[in-house]
Coordinates of C-alpha atoms in Angstrom, one line a residue:
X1 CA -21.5 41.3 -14.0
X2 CA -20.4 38.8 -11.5
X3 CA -18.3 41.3 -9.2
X4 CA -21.8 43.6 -9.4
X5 CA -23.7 40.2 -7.9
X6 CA -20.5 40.3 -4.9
X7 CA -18.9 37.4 -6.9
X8 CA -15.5 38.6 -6.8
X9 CA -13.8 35.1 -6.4
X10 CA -16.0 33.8 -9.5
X11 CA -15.0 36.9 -11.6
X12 CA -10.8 36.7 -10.3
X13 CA -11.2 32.9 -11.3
X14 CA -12.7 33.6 -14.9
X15 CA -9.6 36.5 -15.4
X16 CA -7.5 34.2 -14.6
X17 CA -9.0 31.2 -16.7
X18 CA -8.5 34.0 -19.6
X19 CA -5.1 35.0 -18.9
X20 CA -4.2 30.9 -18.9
X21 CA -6.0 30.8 -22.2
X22 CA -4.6 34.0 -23.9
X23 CA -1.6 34.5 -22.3
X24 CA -0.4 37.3 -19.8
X25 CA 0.2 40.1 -22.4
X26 CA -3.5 39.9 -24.4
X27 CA -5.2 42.2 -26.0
X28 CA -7.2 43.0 -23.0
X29 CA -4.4 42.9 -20.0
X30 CA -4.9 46.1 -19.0
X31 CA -8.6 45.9 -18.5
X32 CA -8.9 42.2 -16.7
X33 CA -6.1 43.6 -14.2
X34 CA -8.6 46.9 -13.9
X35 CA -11.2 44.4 -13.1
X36 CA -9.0 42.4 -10.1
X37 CA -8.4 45.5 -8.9
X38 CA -11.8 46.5 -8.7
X39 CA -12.5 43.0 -7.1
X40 CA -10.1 43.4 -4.6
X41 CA -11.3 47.0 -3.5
X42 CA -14.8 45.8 -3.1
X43 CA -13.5 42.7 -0.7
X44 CA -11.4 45.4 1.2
X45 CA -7.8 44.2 -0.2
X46 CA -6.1 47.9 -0.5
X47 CA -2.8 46.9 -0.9
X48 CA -3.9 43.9 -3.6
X49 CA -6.4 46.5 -5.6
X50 CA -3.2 49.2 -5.6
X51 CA -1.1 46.7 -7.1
X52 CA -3.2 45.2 -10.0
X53 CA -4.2 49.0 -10.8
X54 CA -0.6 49.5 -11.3
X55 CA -0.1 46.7 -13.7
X56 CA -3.3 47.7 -15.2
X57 CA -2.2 51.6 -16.2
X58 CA 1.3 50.4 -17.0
X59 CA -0.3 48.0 -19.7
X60 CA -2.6 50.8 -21.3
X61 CA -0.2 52.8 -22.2
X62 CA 2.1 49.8 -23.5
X63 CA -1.6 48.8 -25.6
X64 CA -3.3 51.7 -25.8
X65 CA -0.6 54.5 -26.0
X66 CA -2.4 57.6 -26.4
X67 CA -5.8 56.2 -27.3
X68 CA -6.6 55.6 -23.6
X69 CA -9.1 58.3 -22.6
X70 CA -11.6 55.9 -21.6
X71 CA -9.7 53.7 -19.8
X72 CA -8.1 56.5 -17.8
X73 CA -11.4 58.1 -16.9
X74 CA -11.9 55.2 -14.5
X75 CA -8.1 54.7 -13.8
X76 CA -8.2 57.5 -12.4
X77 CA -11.6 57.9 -10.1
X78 CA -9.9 54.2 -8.8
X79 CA -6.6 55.6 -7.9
X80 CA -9.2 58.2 -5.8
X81 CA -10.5 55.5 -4.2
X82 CA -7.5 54.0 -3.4
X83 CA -5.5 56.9 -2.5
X84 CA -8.7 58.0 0.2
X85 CA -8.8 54.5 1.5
X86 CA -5.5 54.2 2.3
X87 CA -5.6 58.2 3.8
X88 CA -9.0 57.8 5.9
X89 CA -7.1 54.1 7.1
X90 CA -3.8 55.8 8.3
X91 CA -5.7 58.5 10.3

């Protein structure tokens, strides 16, 4: 919610207050690395969003294995994003 409000530094702050409470390899890892990612898209940091989507899909599949559909559905329109930004930025 707070990274739909353009809050991005409040919502990388509270990932990271969770990760200092639970650890780097919780439950939800994959998922609050999706979410910097997403916060670092929206504030233009390409290279920053490319690299927590990375840690993010290599987590799912250490967590999730198979069961991962959903998470992939928006891996995967993110990596999109990404891969145009990066594209339309080089031309």
């Amino acid at each position: 919610m707070l990274t739909e409000k353009s809050r991005s530094a409040e919502s990388d702050a509270l990932i990271e207050e969770i990760f200092r409470k639970a650890g780097p390899d919780n439950g939800a890892a994959d998922y609050l690395h999706f979410q910097y990612a997403i916060n670092a898209l929206n504030s233009g940091d390409i290279t920053r969003a490319s690299r927590h989507l990375a840690l993010a899909d290599s987590l799912a599949i250490k967590l999730r294995g198979d069961d991962d559909t959903y998470f992939r559905s928006y891996s995967n329109l993110l990596h999109a994003i990404i891969d145009f930004t990066q594209t339309a930025a080089s031309n």
